Short mmCIF file of C-alpha atoms in Angstrom, two decimals:
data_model
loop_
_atom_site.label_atom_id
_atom_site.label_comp_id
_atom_site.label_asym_id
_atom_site.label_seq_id
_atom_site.Cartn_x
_atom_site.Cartn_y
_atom_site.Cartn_z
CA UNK A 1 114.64 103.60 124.33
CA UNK A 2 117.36 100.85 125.78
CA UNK A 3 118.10 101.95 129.50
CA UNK A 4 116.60 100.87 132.06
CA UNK A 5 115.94 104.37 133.18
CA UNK A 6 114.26 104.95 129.94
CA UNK A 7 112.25 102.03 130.09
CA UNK A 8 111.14 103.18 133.80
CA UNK A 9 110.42 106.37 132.43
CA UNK A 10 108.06 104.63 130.03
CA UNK A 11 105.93 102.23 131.90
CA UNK A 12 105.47 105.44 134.78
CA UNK A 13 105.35 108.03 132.15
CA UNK A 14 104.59 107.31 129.00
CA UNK A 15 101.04 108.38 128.68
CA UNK A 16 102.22 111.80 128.63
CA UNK A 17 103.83 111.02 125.04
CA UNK A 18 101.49 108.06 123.59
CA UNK A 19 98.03 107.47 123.66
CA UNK A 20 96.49 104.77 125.62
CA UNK A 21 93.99 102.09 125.14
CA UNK A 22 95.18 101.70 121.47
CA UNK A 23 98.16 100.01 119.89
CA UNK A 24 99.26 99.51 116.17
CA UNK A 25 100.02 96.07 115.52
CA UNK A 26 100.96 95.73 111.91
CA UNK A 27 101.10 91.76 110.22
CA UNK A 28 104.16 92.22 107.59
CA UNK A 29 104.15 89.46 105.09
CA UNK A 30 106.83 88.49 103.13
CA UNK A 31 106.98 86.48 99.45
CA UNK A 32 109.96 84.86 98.13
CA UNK A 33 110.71 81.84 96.06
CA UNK A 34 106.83 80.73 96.35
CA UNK A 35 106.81 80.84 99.92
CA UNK A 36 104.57 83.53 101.62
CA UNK A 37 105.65 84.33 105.56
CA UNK A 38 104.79 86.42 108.48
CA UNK A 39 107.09 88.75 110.82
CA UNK A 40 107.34 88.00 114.34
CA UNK A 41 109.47 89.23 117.14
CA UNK A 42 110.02 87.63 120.40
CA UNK A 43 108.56 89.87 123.16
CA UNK A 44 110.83 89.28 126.15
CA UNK A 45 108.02 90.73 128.68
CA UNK A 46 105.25 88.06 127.93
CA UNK A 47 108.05 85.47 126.72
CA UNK A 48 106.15 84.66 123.74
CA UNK A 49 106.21 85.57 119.53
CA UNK A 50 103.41 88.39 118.72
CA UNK A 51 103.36 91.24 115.64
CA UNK A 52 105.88 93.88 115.60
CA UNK A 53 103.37 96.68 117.38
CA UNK A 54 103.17 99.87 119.50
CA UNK A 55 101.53 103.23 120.57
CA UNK A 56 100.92 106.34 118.86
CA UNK A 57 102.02 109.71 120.14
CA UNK A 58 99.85 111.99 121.11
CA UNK A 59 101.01 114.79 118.39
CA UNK A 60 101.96 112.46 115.59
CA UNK A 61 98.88 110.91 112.81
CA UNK A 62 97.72 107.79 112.87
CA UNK A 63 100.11 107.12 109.21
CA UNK A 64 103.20 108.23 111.15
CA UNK A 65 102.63 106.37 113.85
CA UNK A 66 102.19 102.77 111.79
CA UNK A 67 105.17 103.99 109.80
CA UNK A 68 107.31 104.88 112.75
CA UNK A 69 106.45 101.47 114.37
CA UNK A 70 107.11 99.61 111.85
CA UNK A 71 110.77 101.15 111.35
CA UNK A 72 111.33 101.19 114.93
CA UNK A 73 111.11 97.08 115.38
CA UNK A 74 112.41 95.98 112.31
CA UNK A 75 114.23 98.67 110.30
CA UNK A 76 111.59 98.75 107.62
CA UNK A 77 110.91 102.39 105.75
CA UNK A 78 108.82 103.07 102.94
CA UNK A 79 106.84 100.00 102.95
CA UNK A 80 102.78 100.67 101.39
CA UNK A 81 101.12 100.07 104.80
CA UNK A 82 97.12 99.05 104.82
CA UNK A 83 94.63 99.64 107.21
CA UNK A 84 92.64 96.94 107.21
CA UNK A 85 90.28 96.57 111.08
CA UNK A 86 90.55 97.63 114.59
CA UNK A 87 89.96 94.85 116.89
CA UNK A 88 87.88 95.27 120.12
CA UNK A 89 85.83 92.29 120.71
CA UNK A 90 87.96 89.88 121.98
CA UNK A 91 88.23 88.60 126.24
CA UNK A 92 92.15 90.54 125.27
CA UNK A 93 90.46 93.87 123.93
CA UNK A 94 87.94 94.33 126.59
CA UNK A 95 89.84 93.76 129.61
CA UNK A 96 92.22 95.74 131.19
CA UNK A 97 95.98 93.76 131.17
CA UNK A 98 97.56 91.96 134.77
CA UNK A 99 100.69 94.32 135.81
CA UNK A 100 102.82 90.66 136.14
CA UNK A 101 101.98 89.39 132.99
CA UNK A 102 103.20 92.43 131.18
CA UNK A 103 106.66 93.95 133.98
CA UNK A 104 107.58 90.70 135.35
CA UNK A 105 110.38 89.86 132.51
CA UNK A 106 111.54 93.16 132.11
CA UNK A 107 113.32 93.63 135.54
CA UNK A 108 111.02 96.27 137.07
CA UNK A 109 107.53 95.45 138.95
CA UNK A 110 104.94 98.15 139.00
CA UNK A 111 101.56 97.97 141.05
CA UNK A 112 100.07 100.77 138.46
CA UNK A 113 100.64 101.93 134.74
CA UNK A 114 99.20 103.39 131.94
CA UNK A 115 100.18 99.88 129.77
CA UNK A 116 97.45 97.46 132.23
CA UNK A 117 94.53 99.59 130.72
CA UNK A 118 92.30 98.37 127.98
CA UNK A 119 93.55 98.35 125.11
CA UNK A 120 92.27 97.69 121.65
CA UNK A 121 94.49 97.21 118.47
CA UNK A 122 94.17 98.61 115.00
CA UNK A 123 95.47 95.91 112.24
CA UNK A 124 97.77 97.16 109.33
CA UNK A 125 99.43 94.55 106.95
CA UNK A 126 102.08 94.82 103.81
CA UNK A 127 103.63 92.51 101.60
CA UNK A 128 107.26 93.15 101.03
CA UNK A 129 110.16 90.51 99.67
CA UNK A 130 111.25 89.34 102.72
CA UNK A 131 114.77 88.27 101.01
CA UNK A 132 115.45 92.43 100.81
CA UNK A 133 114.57 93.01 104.40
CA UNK A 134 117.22 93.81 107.55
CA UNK A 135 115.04 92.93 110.83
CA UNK A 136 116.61 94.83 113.79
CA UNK A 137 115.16 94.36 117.51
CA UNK A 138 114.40 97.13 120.19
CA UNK A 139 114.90 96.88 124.28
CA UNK A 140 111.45 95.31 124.13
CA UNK A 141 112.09 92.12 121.65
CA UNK A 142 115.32 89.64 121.42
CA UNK A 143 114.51 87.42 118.55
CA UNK A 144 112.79 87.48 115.10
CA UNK A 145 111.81 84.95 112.52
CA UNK A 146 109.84 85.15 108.97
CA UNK A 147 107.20 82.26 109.69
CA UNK A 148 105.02 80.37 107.24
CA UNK A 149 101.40 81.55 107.20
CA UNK A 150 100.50 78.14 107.52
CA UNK A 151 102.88 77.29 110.68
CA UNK A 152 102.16 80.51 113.00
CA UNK A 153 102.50 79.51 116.98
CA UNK A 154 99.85 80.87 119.27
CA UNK A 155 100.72 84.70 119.56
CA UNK A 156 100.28 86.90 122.31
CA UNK A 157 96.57 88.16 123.57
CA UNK A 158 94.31 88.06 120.07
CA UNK A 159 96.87 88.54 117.37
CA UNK A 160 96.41 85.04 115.92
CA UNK A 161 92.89 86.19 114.39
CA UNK A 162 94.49 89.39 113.83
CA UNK A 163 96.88 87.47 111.27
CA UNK A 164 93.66 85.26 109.90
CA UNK A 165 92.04 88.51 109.31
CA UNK A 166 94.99 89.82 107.42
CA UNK A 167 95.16 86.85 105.25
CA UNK A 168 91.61 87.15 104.74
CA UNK A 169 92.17 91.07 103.06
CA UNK A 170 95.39 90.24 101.41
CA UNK A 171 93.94 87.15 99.35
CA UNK A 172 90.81 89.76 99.11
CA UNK A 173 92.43 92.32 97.71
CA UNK A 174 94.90 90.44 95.58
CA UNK A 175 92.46 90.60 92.56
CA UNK A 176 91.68 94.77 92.92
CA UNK A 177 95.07 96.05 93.78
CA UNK A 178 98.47 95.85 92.08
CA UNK A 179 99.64 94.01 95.91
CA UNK A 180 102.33 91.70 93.40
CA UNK A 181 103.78 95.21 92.26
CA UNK A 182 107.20 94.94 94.14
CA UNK A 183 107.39 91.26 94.13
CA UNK A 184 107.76 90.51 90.18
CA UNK A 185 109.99 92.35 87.58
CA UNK A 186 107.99 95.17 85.56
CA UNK A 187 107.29 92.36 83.22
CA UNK A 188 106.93 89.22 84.04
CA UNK A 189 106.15 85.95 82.17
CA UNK A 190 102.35 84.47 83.05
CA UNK A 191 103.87 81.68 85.22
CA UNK A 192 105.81 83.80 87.27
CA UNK A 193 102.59 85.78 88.32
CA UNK A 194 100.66 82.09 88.20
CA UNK A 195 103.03 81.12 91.15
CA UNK A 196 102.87 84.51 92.62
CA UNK A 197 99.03 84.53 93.15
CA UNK A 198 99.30 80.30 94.24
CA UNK A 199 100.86 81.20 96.69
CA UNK A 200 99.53 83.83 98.16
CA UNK A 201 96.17 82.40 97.65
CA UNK A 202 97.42 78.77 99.30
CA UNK A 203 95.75 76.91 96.48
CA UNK A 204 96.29 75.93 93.28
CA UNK A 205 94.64 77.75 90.26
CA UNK A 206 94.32 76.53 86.67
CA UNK A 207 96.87 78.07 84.27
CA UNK A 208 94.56 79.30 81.34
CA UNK A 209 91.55 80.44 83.41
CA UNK A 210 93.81 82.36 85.64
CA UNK A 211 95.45 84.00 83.00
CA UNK A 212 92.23 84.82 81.27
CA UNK A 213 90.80 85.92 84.15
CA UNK A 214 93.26 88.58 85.27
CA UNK A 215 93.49 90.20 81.77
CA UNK A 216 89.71 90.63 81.67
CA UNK A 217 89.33 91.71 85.40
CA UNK A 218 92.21 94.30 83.88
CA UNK A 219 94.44 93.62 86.27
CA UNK A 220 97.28 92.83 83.74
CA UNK A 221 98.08 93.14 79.96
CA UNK A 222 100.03 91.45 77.81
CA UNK A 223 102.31 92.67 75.37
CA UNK A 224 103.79 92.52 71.84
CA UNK A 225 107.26 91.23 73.15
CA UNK A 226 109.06 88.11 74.51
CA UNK A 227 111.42 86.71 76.69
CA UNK A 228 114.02 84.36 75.19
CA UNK A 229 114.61 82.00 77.98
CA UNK A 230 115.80 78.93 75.81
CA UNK A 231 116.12 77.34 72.04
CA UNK A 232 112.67 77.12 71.39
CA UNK A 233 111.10 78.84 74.69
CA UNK A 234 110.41 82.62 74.70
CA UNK A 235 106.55 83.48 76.39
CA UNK A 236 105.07 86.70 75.87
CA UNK A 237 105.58 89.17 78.82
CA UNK A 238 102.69 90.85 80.95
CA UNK A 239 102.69 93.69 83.01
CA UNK A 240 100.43 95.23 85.81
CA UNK A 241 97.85 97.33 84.42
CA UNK A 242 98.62 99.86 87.69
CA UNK A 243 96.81 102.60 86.44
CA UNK A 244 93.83 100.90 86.11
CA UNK A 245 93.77 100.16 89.79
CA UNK A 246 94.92 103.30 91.23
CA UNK A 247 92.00 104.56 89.01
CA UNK A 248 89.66 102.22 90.45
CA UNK A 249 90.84 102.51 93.86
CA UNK A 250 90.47 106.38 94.06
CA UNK A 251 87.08 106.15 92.46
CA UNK A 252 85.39 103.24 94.24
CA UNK A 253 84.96 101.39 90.81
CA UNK A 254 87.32 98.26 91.22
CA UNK A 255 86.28 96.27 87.91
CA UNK A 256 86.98 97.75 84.66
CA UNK A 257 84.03 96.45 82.56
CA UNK B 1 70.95 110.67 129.85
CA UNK B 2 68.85 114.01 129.73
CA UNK B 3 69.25 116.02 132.53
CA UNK B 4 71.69 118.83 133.04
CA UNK B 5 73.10 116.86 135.53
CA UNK B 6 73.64 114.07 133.92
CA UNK B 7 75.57 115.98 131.37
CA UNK B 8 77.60 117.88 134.03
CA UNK B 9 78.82 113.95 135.42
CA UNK B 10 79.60 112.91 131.43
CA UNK B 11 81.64 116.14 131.09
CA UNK B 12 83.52 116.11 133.72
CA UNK B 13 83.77 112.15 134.59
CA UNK B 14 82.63 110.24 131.71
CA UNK B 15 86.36 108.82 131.35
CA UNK B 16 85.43 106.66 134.04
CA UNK B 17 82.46 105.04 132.38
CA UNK B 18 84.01 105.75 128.41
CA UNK B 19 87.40 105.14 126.60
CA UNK B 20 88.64 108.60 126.30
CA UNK B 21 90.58 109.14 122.86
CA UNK B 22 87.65 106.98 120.47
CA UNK B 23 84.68 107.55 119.04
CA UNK B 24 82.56 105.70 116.84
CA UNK B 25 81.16 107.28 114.16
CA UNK B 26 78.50 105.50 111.49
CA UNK B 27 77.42 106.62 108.28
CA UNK B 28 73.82 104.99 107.17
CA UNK B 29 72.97 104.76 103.88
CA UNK B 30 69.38 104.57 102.85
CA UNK B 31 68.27 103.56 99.86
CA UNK B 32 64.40 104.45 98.79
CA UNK B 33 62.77 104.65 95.36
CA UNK B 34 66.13 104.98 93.73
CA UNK B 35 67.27 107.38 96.20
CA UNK B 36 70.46 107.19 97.72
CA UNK B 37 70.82 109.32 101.39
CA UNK B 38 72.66 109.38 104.45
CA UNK B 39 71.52 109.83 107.90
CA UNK B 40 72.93 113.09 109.95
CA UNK B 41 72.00 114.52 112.78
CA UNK B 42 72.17 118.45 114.18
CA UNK B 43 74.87 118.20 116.95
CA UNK B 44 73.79 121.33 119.33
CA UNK B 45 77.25 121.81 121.44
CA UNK B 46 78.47 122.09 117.64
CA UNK B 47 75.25 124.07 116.34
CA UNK B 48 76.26 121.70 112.97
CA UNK B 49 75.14 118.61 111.25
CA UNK B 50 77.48 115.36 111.73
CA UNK B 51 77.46 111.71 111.99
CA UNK B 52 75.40 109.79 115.03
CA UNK B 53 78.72 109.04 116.78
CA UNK B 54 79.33 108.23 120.84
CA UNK B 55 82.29 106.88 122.54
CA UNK B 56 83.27 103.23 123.44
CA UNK B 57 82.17 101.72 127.34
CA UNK B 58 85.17 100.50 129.32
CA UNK B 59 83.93 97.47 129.55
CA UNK B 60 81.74 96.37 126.13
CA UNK B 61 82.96 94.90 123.26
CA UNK B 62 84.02 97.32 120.05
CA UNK B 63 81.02 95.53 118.38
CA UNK B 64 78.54 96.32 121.16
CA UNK B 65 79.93 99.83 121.17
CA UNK B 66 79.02 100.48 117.45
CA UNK B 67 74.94 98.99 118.18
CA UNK B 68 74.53 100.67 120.94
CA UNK B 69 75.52 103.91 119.69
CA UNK B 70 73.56 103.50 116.57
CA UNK B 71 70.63 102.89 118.75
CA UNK B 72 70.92 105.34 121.19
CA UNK B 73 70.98 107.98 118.73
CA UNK B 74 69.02 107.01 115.87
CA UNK B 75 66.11 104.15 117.44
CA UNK B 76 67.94 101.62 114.28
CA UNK B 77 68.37 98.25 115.77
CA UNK B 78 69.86 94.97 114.27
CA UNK B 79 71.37 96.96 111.26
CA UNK B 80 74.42 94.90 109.51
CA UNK B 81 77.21 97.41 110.61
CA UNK B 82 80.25 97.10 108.90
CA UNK B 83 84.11 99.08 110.16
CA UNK B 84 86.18 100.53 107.35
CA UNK B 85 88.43 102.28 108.44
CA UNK B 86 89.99 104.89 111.33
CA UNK B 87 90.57 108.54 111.09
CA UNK B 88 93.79 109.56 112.71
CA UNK B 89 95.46 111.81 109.92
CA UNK B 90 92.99 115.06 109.77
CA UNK B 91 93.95 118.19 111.75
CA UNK B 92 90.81 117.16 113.73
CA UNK B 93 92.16 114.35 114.44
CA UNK B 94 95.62 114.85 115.69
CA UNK B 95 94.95 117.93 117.99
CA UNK B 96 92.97 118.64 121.21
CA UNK B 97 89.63 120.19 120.58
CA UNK B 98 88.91 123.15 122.30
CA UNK B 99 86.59 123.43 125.50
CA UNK B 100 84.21 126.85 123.88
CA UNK B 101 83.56 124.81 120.72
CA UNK B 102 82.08 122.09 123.13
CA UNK B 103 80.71 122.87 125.54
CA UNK B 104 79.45 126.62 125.38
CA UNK B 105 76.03 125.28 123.28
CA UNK B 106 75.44 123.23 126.26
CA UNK B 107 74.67 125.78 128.90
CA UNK B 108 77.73 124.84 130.85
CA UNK B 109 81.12 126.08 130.61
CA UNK B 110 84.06 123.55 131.72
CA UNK B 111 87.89 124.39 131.54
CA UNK B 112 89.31 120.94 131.60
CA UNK B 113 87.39 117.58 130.19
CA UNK B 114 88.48 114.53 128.76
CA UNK B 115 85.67 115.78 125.73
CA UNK B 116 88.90 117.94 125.09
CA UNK B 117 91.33 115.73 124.26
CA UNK B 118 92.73 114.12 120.63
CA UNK B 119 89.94 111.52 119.27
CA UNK B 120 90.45 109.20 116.52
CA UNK B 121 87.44 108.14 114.66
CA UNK B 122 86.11 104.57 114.01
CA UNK B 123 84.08 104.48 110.90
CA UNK B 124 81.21 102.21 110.36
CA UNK B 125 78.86 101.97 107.49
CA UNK B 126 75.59 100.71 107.06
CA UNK B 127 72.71 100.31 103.99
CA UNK B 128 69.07 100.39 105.08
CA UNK B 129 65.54 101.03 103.78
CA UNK B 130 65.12 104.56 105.08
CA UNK B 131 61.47 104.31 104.42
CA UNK B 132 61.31 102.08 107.45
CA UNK B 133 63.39 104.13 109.62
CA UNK B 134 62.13 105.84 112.72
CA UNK B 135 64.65 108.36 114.38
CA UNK B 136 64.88 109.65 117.53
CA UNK B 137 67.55 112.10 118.89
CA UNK B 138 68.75 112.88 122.47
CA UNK B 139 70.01 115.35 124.62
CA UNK B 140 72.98 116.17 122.33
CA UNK B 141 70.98 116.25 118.83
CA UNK B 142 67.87 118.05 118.35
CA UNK B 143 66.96 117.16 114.85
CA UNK B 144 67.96 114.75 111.73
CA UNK B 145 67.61 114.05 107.90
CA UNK B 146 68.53 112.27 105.45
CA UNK B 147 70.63 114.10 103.15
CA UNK B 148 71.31 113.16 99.41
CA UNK B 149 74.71 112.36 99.04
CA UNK B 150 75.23 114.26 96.45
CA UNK B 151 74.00 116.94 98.46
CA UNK B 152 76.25 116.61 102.14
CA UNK B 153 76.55 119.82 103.38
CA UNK B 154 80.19 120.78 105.35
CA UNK B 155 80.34 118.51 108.66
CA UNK B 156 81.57 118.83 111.74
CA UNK B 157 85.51 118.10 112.30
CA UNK B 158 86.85 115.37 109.13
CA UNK B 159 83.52 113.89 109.02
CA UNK B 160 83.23 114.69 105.33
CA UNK B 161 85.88 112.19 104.49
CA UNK B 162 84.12 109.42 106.45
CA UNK B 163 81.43 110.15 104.94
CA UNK B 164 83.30 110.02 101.69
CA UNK B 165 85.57 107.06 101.95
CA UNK B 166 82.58 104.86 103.31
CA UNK B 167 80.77 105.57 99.90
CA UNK B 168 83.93 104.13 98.33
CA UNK B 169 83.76 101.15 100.13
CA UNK B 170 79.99 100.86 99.99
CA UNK B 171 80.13 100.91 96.07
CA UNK B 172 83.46 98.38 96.23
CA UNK B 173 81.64 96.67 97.96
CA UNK B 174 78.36 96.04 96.25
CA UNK B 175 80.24 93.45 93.86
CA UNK B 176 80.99 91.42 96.63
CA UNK B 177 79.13 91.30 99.32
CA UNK B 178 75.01 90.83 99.33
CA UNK B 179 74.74 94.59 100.35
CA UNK B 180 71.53 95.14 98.56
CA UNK B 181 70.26 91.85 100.18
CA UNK B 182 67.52 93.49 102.37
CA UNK B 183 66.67 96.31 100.06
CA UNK B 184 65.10 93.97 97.00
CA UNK B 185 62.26 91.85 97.38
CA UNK B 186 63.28 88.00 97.87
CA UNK B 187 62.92 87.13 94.31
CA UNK B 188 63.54 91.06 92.30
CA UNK B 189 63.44 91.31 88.23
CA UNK B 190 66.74 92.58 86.17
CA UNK B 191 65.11 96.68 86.24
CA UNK B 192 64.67 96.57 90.02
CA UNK B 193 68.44 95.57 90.79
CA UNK B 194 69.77 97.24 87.76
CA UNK B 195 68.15 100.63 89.53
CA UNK B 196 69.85 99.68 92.86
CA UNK B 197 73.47 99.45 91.53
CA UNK B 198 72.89 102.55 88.91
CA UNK B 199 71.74 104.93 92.47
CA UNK B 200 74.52 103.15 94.67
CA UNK B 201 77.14 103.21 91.88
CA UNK B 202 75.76 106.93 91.03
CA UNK B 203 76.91 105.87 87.09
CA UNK B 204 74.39 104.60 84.22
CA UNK B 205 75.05 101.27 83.85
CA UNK B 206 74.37 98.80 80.45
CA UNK B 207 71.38 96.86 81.60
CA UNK B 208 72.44 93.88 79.11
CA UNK B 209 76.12 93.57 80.25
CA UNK B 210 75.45 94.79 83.97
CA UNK B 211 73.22 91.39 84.13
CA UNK B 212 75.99 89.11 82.30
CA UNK B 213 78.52 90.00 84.82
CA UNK B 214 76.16 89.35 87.75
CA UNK B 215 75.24 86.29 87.19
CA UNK B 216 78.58 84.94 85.99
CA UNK B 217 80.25 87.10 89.25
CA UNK B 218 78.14 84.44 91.19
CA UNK B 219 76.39 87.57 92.52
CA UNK B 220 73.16 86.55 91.67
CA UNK B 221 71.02 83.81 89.62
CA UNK B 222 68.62 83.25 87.09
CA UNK B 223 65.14 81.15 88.73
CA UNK B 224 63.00 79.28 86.37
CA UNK B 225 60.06 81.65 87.13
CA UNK B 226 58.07 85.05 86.02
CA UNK B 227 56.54 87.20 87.31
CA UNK B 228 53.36 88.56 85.17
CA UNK B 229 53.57 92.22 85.77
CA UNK B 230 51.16 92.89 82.47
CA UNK B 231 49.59 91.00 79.65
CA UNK B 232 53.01 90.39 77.84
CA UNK B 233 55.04 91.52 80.26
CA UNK B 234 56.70 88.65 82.79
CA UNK B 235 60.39 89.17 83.31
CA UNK B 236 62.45 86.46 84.67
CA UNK B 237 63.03 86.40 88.61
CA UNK B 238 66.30 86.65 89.95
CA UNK B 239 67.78 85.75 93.51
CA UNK B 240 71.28 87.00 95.53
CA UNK B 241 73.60 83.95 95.61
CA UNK B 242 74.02 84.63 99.15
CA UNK B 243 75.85 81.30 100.02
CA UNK B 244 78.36 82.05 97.81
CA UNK B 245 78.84 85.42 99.27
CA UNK B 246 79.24 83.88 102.83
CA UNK B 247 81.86 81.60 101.50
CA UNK B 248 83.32 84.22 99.75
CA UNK B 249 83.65 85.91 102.22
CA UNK B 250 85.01 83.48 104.85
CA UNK B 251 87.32 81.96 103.00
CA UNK B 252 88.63 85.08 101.70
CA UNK B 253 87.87 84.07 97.97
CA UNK B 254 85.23 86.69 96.37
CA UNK B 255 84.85 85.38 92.62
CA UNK B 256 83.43 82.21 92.33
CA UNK B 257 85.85 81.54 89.30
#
């Protein structure tokens, strides 16, 4: 969708193809070299950063349609996309949208459209290595960046609680599901995964607890072999205990003991 | 909303007053005497048992949506209701429905409704003392129980898999949040939580260890008080750390280690 004609199409049309009052708004983080960041694009209509989002069409499932999104504003595929809350509460969710705010920048001015109604958002978030990642932009967005969870600008209509509540899950579910899979080698040293969950978790954690910790939540297991990494340095190597948690997540029993 | 013509104005212009494409559908757990149950209710336009779902207001919050619903159908006010998820994938849930399976139970008969049309699902769960639960069902429902569920008998559209992916998250959740908060006296003994979590969990579970990881969970904690249930019998008390929950919770860090 780049022409203009397209885009008119859209804004007159498109609830014959997509859904209303819902969008997908999906908070992508990205981990590399101890630094944990968000994906934003630049939406030219409300001249402002907010989360890579969209509709759903009316023929496609709910998965498809996060996955599709996703792909379609940045050129990600096969990333392990979580549901994690719809948001509805906010002044943003309950009202319906101003036609200016949202056509003004685009070059076309409509008095009526299927975008001004109410509209409330569900949240998905993933966790990818933003180092590996090609961002490409649609008709709809000119920029992108990879912020730092820490530094995020105010974002368009609710989406900065939408990112809080993302955080929120993420450092959640950090200790029940193998979320650090992609992000370390198959086995990794203790304090490569040390400075993987830091960060993530924005604070620091003591070395031996930690360690401790995640072997008896069985989360990760360490094994009979060792990296040499210098004269008189070579620490045992761990590795995810994945089974364990895709047993645990399919059966609703998240701790081992 | 009771009379027929009533119903005639939802069928054919409740879109004005409701989102179309939404509902809200909550499954309530109730726990009694080591029973665990969920509440359905006999849908007549469906002349089957399902959730006690409604659709969304145009202009009330996602939040308000979810209470009012649960109260309109059911009498159950102030419950802690908690979203887990939307259903968007299911055959239900990606096609139209079709007008004779809704409406012909009714006594009317329409060709065209927005009732027709694709509806995603918002699940919400709940855990109450059914004991203490008074019912009541309106012009769509004209019955209820509460089922075992071990013992859920085939629902209408996907609602099976709400019912069965909110039992997931009731029993992941039961580790971390202070579910069984309003179903134990204030101050309970080990045997009366250890029966709680053994019904929720639907799993035996080793009284001596099941206690140990409690307390040092930061779940719950030891008081420095009995309670004389017999002549040499009086067990230690026990209270929910709820403050630590709330933190937990809030600050997105769930084990107090």
């Amino acid at each position: 969708m780049n022409s203009q004609e397209e885009i008119n199409d859209f804004v007159r049309d498109g609830y014959k193809q997509y859904l209303p009052h819902l969008t997908i708004d999906p908070v992508i983080f990205g981990y590399h070299d101890q630094q944990l960041k968000i994906l934003l694009l630049k939406w030219i209509g409300y001249d402002g950063w907010g989360l890579p989002g969209g509709f759903i069409k009316r023929r496609e499932s709910l998965s498809e349609a996060a996955h599709r999104i996703l792909q379609d504003r940045t050129g990600l595929e096969s990333v392990f996309l979580q549901q994690f809350q719809v948001f509805g509460d906010s002044p943003y969710r309950v009202k319906e949208r101003s036609p200016g705010e949202v056509s003004g920048k685009y070059g076309f001015v409509v008095e009526d459209s299927w975008l001004f109604e109410r509209t409330l958002s569900i949240g998905y978030f993933a966790l990818v290595d933003y180092s590996k990642v090609t961002v490409t932009t649609d008709f709809f967005t000119n920029a992108h960046q990879w912020c730092d969870v820490n530094e995020v600008p105010a974002l368009l209509f609710d989406q900065n609680e939408v990112v809080d509540k993302a955080l929120i899950t993420l450092r959640h579910q950090i200790y029940h599901q193998p979320i650090g899979y992609n992000l370390l080698p198959e086995k990794f040293t203790l304090p490569e995964i040390h400075k993987l969950y830091e960060t993530i978790l924005g604070k620091e954690l003591d070395p031996r607890n930690f360690a401790k910790k995640l072997v008896v939540l069985g989360l990760i297991k360490k094994l009979d072999e060792q990296r040499a990494i210098g004269p008189h340095r070579s620490p045992y190597l761990y590795q995810f205990e994945k089974e364990a948690y895709e047993y645990a997540l399919k059966h609703g029993i998240v701790h081992t003991y």
